[in-house]
Amino acid sequence: AYEEYLHGVDGWREDTVTVDGTLVSSVYWEEPKAGSNVEVSIDLSIQMAGEDKMAEVIEDLKTPDANGKPKDGHDVEGGAFVAMDVKTGQILACGSYPTYDLSTFFDDYSVLSKDELKPLYNRALLATYPPGSTYKMSMVVAAMESKLIDAKTTIRDRGVFDKIKGWSVECLVWTNYGQTHGTINAAQALQMSCNYFFYDIGSRISLDAMDSTAKGLGLGERTGVELPEYIGHRANEESKAALHVGDDKQWYTGDSILAAIGQSENRFTPMQLCVYTAALANQGTRYKATFMNRVVSSDYRELLDENKPEILGHMNISNETYATYCQGMYMVTSTLDGTAY
């Protein structure tokens, strides 16, 4: 990505030697110029911690439990992580697993290229996944900013959402335990990741409000990162029509209901999800993702370029909406009922 800075300029030198190889004279017709130094934004300590922990978690998932039974997620093949400075868009860590040893890359290439788990595949930028419940913050923003709900609005989780004639879906806590989350508001719905709450919103919200909010927060959009990235796609009428060749391409309320919990046609990269989360933290301001910190001359005496935070977009998010999803996300990890407690 930064070859123009790193490459330098070739020089020409004429050497005169005797028959036995003794150097008589050496003249530069054109002096070579060393390339500049590009300093990336990666924080080595965060990068190492991320790579170590991701490998640990994935290998642990593959290992049967104490009773010899496969764990939930035992079929995991790989993963990715991205950490970003939300106020600059600078990427502090970015990893993909499984990975490889760069020092023996050329010796190992034949084996690596045939590995079914694809260690050469950069999952952080090139793999698109259904975002699942990470999409629910976007739904809170869409519902509150379109005045469909407010912070005090409550919905009663009945376990099975069957308001669409001839079609129903279940809340995960009902599927797994035969229980419900009771009567909850938006922050609590995020805290407990209540599918029923978002099924209800998805059945009533306009597709335009849902889609434009996700787009404004960076989902299904380019992050601006310097390396090749896949864009993925949001769940909407266009993506359904393009992906379901020969199938029923009409958009139904059921499509909106599934999209509301991050399923349907939603497919995003981990890098996009990081930019999206940073935009949520910034109350709607979305920065360009970048690996660049600064560029300096080969002798480190001159600053040639440096990262200047670039805003790619801004959504107007009210203080009430901002406080609601921030509270919900905080409770995910800080309260006993939080899904990541």
Short mmCIF file of C-alpha atoms in Angstrom, two decimals:
data_model
loop_
_atom_site.label_atom_id
_atom_site.label_comp_id
_atom_site.label_asym_id
_atom_site.label_seq_id
_atom_site.Cartn_x
_atom_site.Cartn_y
_atom_site.Cartn_z
CA ALA A 1 0.00 0.00 0.00
CA TYR A 2 2.89 2.36 0.72
CA GLU A 3 5.32 1.21 -1.97
CA GLU A 4 5.60 4.77 -3.31
CA TYR A 5 7.18 5.81 0.00
CA LEU A 6 9.20 2.68 0.69
CA HIS A 7 10.75 1.94 -2.70
CA GLY A 8 13.38 4.64 -3.05
CA VAL A 9 15.24 5.36 -6.32
CA ASP A 10 17.77 3.09 -8.01
CA GLY A 11 21.24 4.50 -8.67
CA TRP A 12 23.94 3.82 -11.29
CA ARG A 13 27.55 3.10 -10.41
CA GLU A 14 30.46 2.30 -12.73
CA ASP A 15 33.25 0.15 -11.30
CA THR A 16 36.63 -0.29 -13.02
CA VAL A 17 38.50 -3.44 -12.05
CA THR A 18 41.76 -5.12 -13.13
CA VAL A 19 41.89 -8.57 -14.67
CA ASP A 20 42.44 -10.13 -11.26
CA GLY A 21 39.37 -8.34 -9.85
CA THR A 22 41.05 -5.49 -7.98
CA LEU A 23 38.82 -2.40 -7.80
CA VAL A 24 40.58 0.54 -9.48
CA SER A 25 37.83 3.16 -9.37
CA SER A 26 34.17 3.54 -8.56
CA VAL A 27 32.03 6.38 -9.85
CA TYR A 28 28.35 7.06 -9.16
CA TRP A 29 26.65 8.43 -12.27
CA GLU A 30 23.44 8.65 -10.29
CA GLU A 31 23.28 8.45 -6.52
CA PRO A 32 20.74 5.93 -5.15
CA LYS A 33 18.12 7.31 -2.80
CA ALA A 34 16.92 5.27 0.13
CA GLY A 35 13.19 4.80 0.59
CA SER A 36 11.33 6.49 3.39
CA ASN A 37 10.21 4.82 6.61
CA VAL A 38 6.53 4.10 7.11
CA GLU A 39 5.47 3.79 10.73
CA VAL A 40 2.19 1.91 11.13
CA SER A 41 -0.39 2.50 13.84
CA ILE A 42 -0.23 -1.07 15.20
CA ASP A 43 0.37 -1.22 18.96
CA LEU A 44 2.60 -4.27 19.36
CA SER A 45 1.45 -5.11 22.88
CA ILE A 46 -2.23 -5.08 21.86
CA GLN A 47 -1.43 -7.04 18.70
CA MET A 48 0.42 -9.74 20.66
CA ALA A 49 -2.29 -9.95 23.31
CA GLY A 50 -4.98 -10.26 20.63
CA GLU A 51 -3.18 -12.96 18.66
CA ASP A 52 -2.33 -14.99 21.77
CA LYS A 53 -5.86 -14.80 23.21
CA MET A 54 -7.57 -15.56 19.91
CA ALA A 55 -5.43 -18.68 19.40
CA GLU A 56 -6.12 -19.74 23.00
CA VAL A 57 -9.89 -19.32 22.73
CA ILE A 58 -10.20 -21.06 19.35
CA GLU A 59 -8.07 -24.04 20.38
CA ASP A 60 -10.03 -24.29 23.65
CA LEU A 61 -13.32 -24.43 21.72
CA LYS A 62 -12.00 -27.36 19.69
CA THR A 63 -11.12 -29.30 22.85
CA PRO A 64 -13.91 -31.46 24.36
CA ASP A 65 -15.09 -30.57 27.86
CA ALA A 66 -14.24 -32.51 31.03
CA ASN A 67 -16.91 -35.08 30.17
CA GLY A 68 -15.57 -35.60 26.69
CA LYS A 69 -18.47 -33.77 25.04
CA PRO A 70 -17.91 -31.27 22.19
CA LYS A 71 -18.25 -27.64 23.26
CA ASP A 72 -20.62 -25.17 21.69
CA GLY A 73 -18.49 -23.83 18.85
CA HIS A 74 -16.29 -26.92 18.53
CA ASP A 75 -16.52 -26.68 14.72
CA VAL A 76 -14.71 -23.30 14.69
CA GLU A 77 -12.28 -22.96 11.80
CA GLY A 78 -10.81 -19.52 12.37
CA GLY A 79 -11.37 -16.01 13.58
CA ALA A 80 -10.29 -12.40 13.43
CA PHE A 81 -10.00 -9.36 15.65
CA VAL A 82 -9.60 -5.63 15.10
CA ALA A 83 -8.92 -2.87 17.64
CA MET A 84 -9.17 0.79 16.71
CA ASP A 85 -8.62 4.24 18.18
CA VAL A 86 -12.16 5.57 17.91
CA LYS A 87 -11.05 9.22 17.69
CA THR A 88 -8.60 8.78 14.80
CA GLY A 89 -9.59 5.63 12.91
CA GLN A 90 -6.06 4.27 13.43
CA ILE A 91 -5.94 0.48 13.67
CA LEU A 92 -4.16 -0.57 16.86
CA ALA A 93 -4.33 -4.31 16.22
CA CYS A 94 -5.59 -6.54 13.43
CA GLY A 95 -5.24 -10.31 13.38
CA SER A 96 -6.50 -13.37 11.53
CA TYR A 97 -6.34 -16.98 12.73
CA PRO A 98 -4.94 -19.45 11.83
CA THR A 99 -1.83 -17.54 10.89
CA TYR A 100 1.74 -18.37 9.84
CA ASP A 101 5.38 -17.61 10.61
CA LEU A 102 6.53 -14.80 8.33
CA SER A 103 10.21 -15.76 8.78
CA THR A 104 9.61 -19.15 7.11
CA PHE A 105 6.83 -18.03 4.75
CA PHE A 106 8.59 -18.97 1.50
CA ASP A 107 9.75 -22.35 2.80
CA ASP A 108 6.27 -23.14 4.11
CA TYR A 109 4.24 -21.67 1.25
CA SER A 110 3.39 -24.95 -0.46
CA VAL A 111 1.97 -26.40 2.77
CA LEU A 112 0.24 -23.14 3.75
CA SER A 113 -1.46 -22.74 0.37
CA LYS A 114 -2.98 -26.23 0.62
CA ASP A 115 -4.14 -25.94 4.24
CA GLU A 116 -7.95 -26.32 4.38
CA LEU A 117 -8.14 -23.76 7.21
CA LYS A 118 -6.61 -21.13 4.90
CA PRO A 119 -3.93 -19.44 7.05
CA LEU A 120 -3.12 -17.11 4.13
CA TYR A 121 -6.70 -15.79 4.11
CA ASN A 122 -7.04 -12.45 5.93
CA ARG A 123 -10.36 -12.95 7.68
CA ALA A 124 -10.30 -9.46 9.24
CA LEU A 125 -10.61 -7.71 5.87
CA LEU A 126 -11.72 -10.34 3.37
CA ALA A 127 -14.20 -12.57 5.20
CA THR A 128 -17.82 -11.48 5.52
CA TYR A 129 -20.00 -12.92 8.29
CA PRO A 130 -23.56 -12.55 9.55
CA PRO A 131 -23.12 -9.99 12.35
CA GLY A 132 -25.71 -11.61 14.61
CA SER A 133 -26.56 -9.70 17.74
CA THR A 134 -23.84 -7.08 17.19
CA TYR A 135 -26.32 -5.60 14.69
CA LYS A 136 -28.87 -4.84 17.41
CA MET A 137 -27.36 -1.48 18.37
CA SER A 138 -28.05 -0.29 14.84
CA MET A 139 -31.67 -1.37 15.29
CA VAL A 140 -31.96 0.61 18.53
CA VAL A 141 -30.66 3.70 16.72
CA ALA A 142 -33.03 3.16 13.77
CA ALA A 143 -36.07 2.58 15.99
CA MET A 144 -35.43 5.48 18.34
CA GLU A 145 -34.41 8.01 15.70
CA SER A 146 -37.52 7.17 13.64
CA LYS A 147 -39.65 7.66 16.81
CA LEU A 148 -40.88 4.07 16.77
CA ILE A 149 -39.76 3.67 20.40
CA ASP A 150 -38.05 5.72 23.10
CA ALA A 151 -35.86 4.81 26.06
CA LYS A 152 -38.87 3.97 28.24
CA THR A 153 -40.75 1.86 25.70
CA THR A 154 -41.15 -1.73 26.86
CA ILE A 155 -41.99 -4.91 24.96
CA ARG A 156 -43.06 -8.16 26.59
CA ASP A 157 -41.03 -11.18 25.48
CA ARG A 158 -43.56 -13.99 24.91
CA GLY A 159 -40.95 -16.52 23.78
CA VAL A 160 -42.48 -17.22 20.38
CA PHE A 161 -43.03 -14.32 17.98
CA ASP A 162 -46.08 -15.33 15.95
CA LYS A 163 -47.61 -12.04 14.83
CA ILE A 164 -47.08 -12.97 11.17
CA LYS A 165 -49.83 -15.35 10.05
CA GLY A 166 -48.50 -18.82 9.29
CA TRP A 167 -44.94 -17.99 10.37
CA SER A 168 -43.16 -17.78 13.72
CA VAL A 169 -39.70 -17.48 15.26
CA GLU A 170 -38.48 -18.08 18.80
CA CYS A 171 -36.40 -16.06 21.23
CA LEU A 172 -33.17 -17.95 21.96
CA VAL A 173 -33.78 -18.10 25.70
CA TRP A 174 -37.14 -19.77 24.95
CA THR A 175 -35.51 -22.24 22.56
CA ASN A 176 -32.79 -23.18 25.04
CA TYR A 177 -34.55 -22.95 28.40
CA GLY A 178 -38.28 -22.49 27.82
CA GLN A 179 -38.07 -19.07 29.50
CA THR A 180 -38.56 -15.44 28.47
CA HIS A 181 -36.89 -12.13 29.28
CA GLY A 182 -40.16 -10.67 30.54
CA THR A 183 -41.08 -7.03 29.94
CA ILE A 184 -37.97 -5.05 28.95
CA ASN A 185 -36.83 -1.79 27.38
CA ALA A 186 -34.23 -1.21 24.64
CA ALA A 187 -31.19 -1.05 26.95
CA GLN A 188 -32.26 -4.28 28.66
CA ALA A 189 -32.87 -5.90 25.27
CA LEU A 190 -29.23 -5.21 24.38
CA GLN A 191 -28.05 -6.36 27.80
CA MET A 192 -29.76 -9.75 27.45
CA SER A 193 -29.68 -9.87 23.64
CA CYS A 194 -33.42 -10.47 23.50
CA ASN A 195 -34.34 -11.61 20.00
CA TYR A 196 -38.07 -11.19 20.66
CA PHE A 197 -37.67 -7.45 21.35
CA PHE A 198 -35.96 -6.98 18.00
CA TYR A 199 -38.36 -9.29 16.16
CA ASP A 200 -41.12 -6.94 17.28
CA ILE A 201 -39.23 -3.85 16.15
CA GLY A 202 -38.31 -5.51 12.86
CA SER A 203 -41.97 -6.26 12.15
CA ARG A 204 -42.94 -2.60 12.51
CA ILE A 205 -39.99 -0.50 11.33
CA SER A 206 -39.58 0.68 7.75
CA LEU A 207 -36.88 -1.05 5.69
CA ASP A 208 -35.52 2.37 4.70
CA ALA A 209 -34.97 3.36 8.35
CA MET A 210 -33.27 0.05 9.10
CA ASP A 211 -31.05 0.10 6.00
CA SER A 212 -30.08 3.78 6.02
CA THR A 213 -29.06 3.57 9.69
CA ALA A 214 -26.84 0.53 9.10
CA LYS A 215 -25.29 2.26 6.09
CA GLY A 216 -24.68 5.48 8.01
CA LEU A 217 -22.86 3.54 10.72
CA GLY A 218 -20.57 1.94 8.12
CA LEU A 219 -22.08 -1.51 7.62
CA GLY A 220 -21.80 -2.77 4.04
CA GLU A 221 -19.61 0.25 3.21
CA ARG A 222 -15.90 0.67 2.49
CA THR A 223 -13.84 1.42 5.59
CA GLY A 224 -11.15 3.27 3.62
CA VAL A 225 -8.41 0.94 4.86
CA GLU A 226 -5.29 0.82 2.66
CA LEU A 227 -5.34 -2.95 2.08
CA PRO A 228 -7.82 -4.87 -0.11
CA GLU A 229 -11.16 -5.40 1.62
CA TYR A 230 -14.48 -7.01 0.79
CA ILE A 231 -17.58 -4.87 1.20
CA GLY A 232 -20.20 -7.46 2.02
CA HIS A 233 -23.83 -6.36 1.91
CA ARG A 234 -26.73 -5.23 4.04
CA ALA A 235 -30.04 -7.08 4.15
CA ASN A 236 -32.35 -5.16 1.83
CA GLU A 237 -34.41 -5.60 -1.31
CA GLU A 238 -31.42 -5.12 -3.62
CA SER A 239 -29.19 -7.70 -1.92
CA LYS A 240 -32.00 -10.26 -1.75
CA ALA A 241 -32.76 -9.81 -5.44
CA ALA A 242 -29.09 -10.14 -6.37
CA LEU A 243 -28.36 -13.16 -4.20
CA HIS A 244 -31.51 -15.23 -4.70
CA VAL A 245 -31.20 -15.96 -8.40
CA GLY A 246 -34.23 -17.92 -9.55
CA ASP A 247 -35.82 -17.77 -6.09
CA ASP A 248 -38.55 -15.58 -4.65
CA LYS A 249 -36.95 -12.13 -4.61
CA GLN A 250 -39.80 -10.25 -2.94
CA TRP A 251 -38.99 -8.64 0.41
CA TYR A 252 -41.33 -9.76 3.19
CA THR A 253 -41.90 -8.64 6.78
CA GLY A 254 -40.23 -11.90 7.78
CA ASP A 255 -37.05 -10.75 6.03
CA SER A 256 -37.05 -7.57 8.13
CA ILE A 257 -37.63 -9.58 11.30
CA LEU A 258 -34.60 -11.80 10.64
CA ALA A 259 -32.51 -8.83 9.51
CA ALA A 260 -33.30 -7.10 12.81
CA ILE A 261 -31.20 -9.68 14.71
CA GLY A 262 -28.29 -9.51 12.24
CA GLN A 263 -29.32 -12.42 10.03
CA SER A 264 -31.08 -12.54 6.61
CA GLU A 265 -28.64 -11.18 3.98
CA ASN A 266 -26.43 -9.19 6.39
CA ARG A 267 -22.73 -9.98 5.76
CA PHE A 268 -19.94 -7.76 7.11
CA THR A 269 -16.19 -7.98 7.74
CA PRO A 270 -14.65 -7.73 11.22
CA MET A 271 -13.02 -4.47 10.04
CA GLN A 272 -16.44 -3.03 9.17
CA LEU A 273 -17.85 -4.12 12.52
CA CYS A 274 -14.97 -2.33 14.26
CA VAL A 275 -15.62 0.89 12.31
CA TYR A 276 -19.35 0.51 13.10
CA THR A 277 -18.65 0.14 16.83
CA ALA A 278 -16.33 3.15 16.76
CA ALA A 279 -19.08 5.18 15.04
CA LEU A 280 -21.48 4.18 17.82
CA ALA A 281 -18.92 5.31 20.40
CA ASN A 282 -18.57 8.64 18.55
CA GLN A 283 -22.35 9.24 18.54
CA GLY A 284 -22.56 8.79 14.78
CA THR A 285 -19.22 10.13 13.53
CA ARG A 286 -17.48 7.52 11.34
CA TYR A 287 -13.74 7.79 10.68
CA LYS A 288 -11.75 6.26 7.84
CA ALA A 289 -9.83 3.17 8.97
CA THR A 290 -6.07 3.40 8.49
CA PHE A 291 -2.88 1.54 9.32
CA MET A 292 -0.78 4.70 8.97
CA ASN A 293 0.83 6.63 11.78
CA ARG A 294 3.43 8.67 9.91
CA VAL A 295 6.03 8.62 7.12
CA VAL A 296 9.54 9.96 7.76
CA SER A 297 12.65 10.25 5.61
CA SER A 298 15.22 7.45 5.58
CA ASP A 299 17.39 9.36 8.09
CA TYR A 300 14.37 10.20 10.30
CA ARG A 301 15.12 13.90 9.99
CA GLU A 302 12.07 14.94 7.97
CA LEU A 303 8.37 14.27 8.49
CA LEU A 304 6.88 13.54 5.07
CA ASP A 305 3.33 12.59 5.94
CA GLU A 306 1.23 11.72 8.98
CA ASN A 307 -2.24 10.45 9.69
CA LYS A 308 -4.90 13.12 9.69
CA PRO A 309 -8.22 11.70 10.94
CA GLU A 310 -10.68 11.67 8.06
CA ILE A 311 -14.42 11.66 8.65
CA LEU A 312 -16.27 9.45 6.15
CA GLY A 313 -19.73 10.25 7.43
CA HIS A 314 -21.83 11.52 10.30
CA MET A 315 -25.28 10.52 11.54
CA ASN A 316 -27.34 12.65 13.85
CA ILE A 317 -27.95 10.52 16.93
CA SER A 318 -29.87 12.11 19.79
CA ASN A 319 -28.51 12.16 23.32
CA GLU A 320 -31.36 9.89 24.46
CA THR A 321 -30.57 7.27 21.82
CA TYR A 322 -26.83 7.50 22.53
CA ALA A 323 -27.36 7.05 26.28
CA THR A 324 -29.71 4.09 25.68
CA TYR A 325 -27.40 1.95 23.58
CA CYS A 326 -24.35 2.92 25.62
CA GLN A 327 -26.13 1.79 28.78
CA GLY A 328 -27.23 -1.44 27.11
CA MET A 329 -23.72 -2.22 25.84
CA TYR A 330 -22.25 -1.45 29.24
CA MET A 331 -24.70 -3.81 30.94
CA VAL A 332 -23.73 -6.64 28.55
CA THR A 333 -20.45 -7.04 30.43
CA SER A 334 -21.15 -5.46 33.82
CA THR A 335 -24.35 -7.13 35.00
CA LEU A 336 -25.14 -10.73 35.88
CA ASP A 337 -27.79 -10.99 33.13
CA GLY A 338 -25.42 -9.55 30.52
CA THR A 339 -24.58 -11.95 27.70
CA ALA A 340 -20.83 -11.35 28.08
CA TYR A 341 -20.72 -10.97 31.87
#
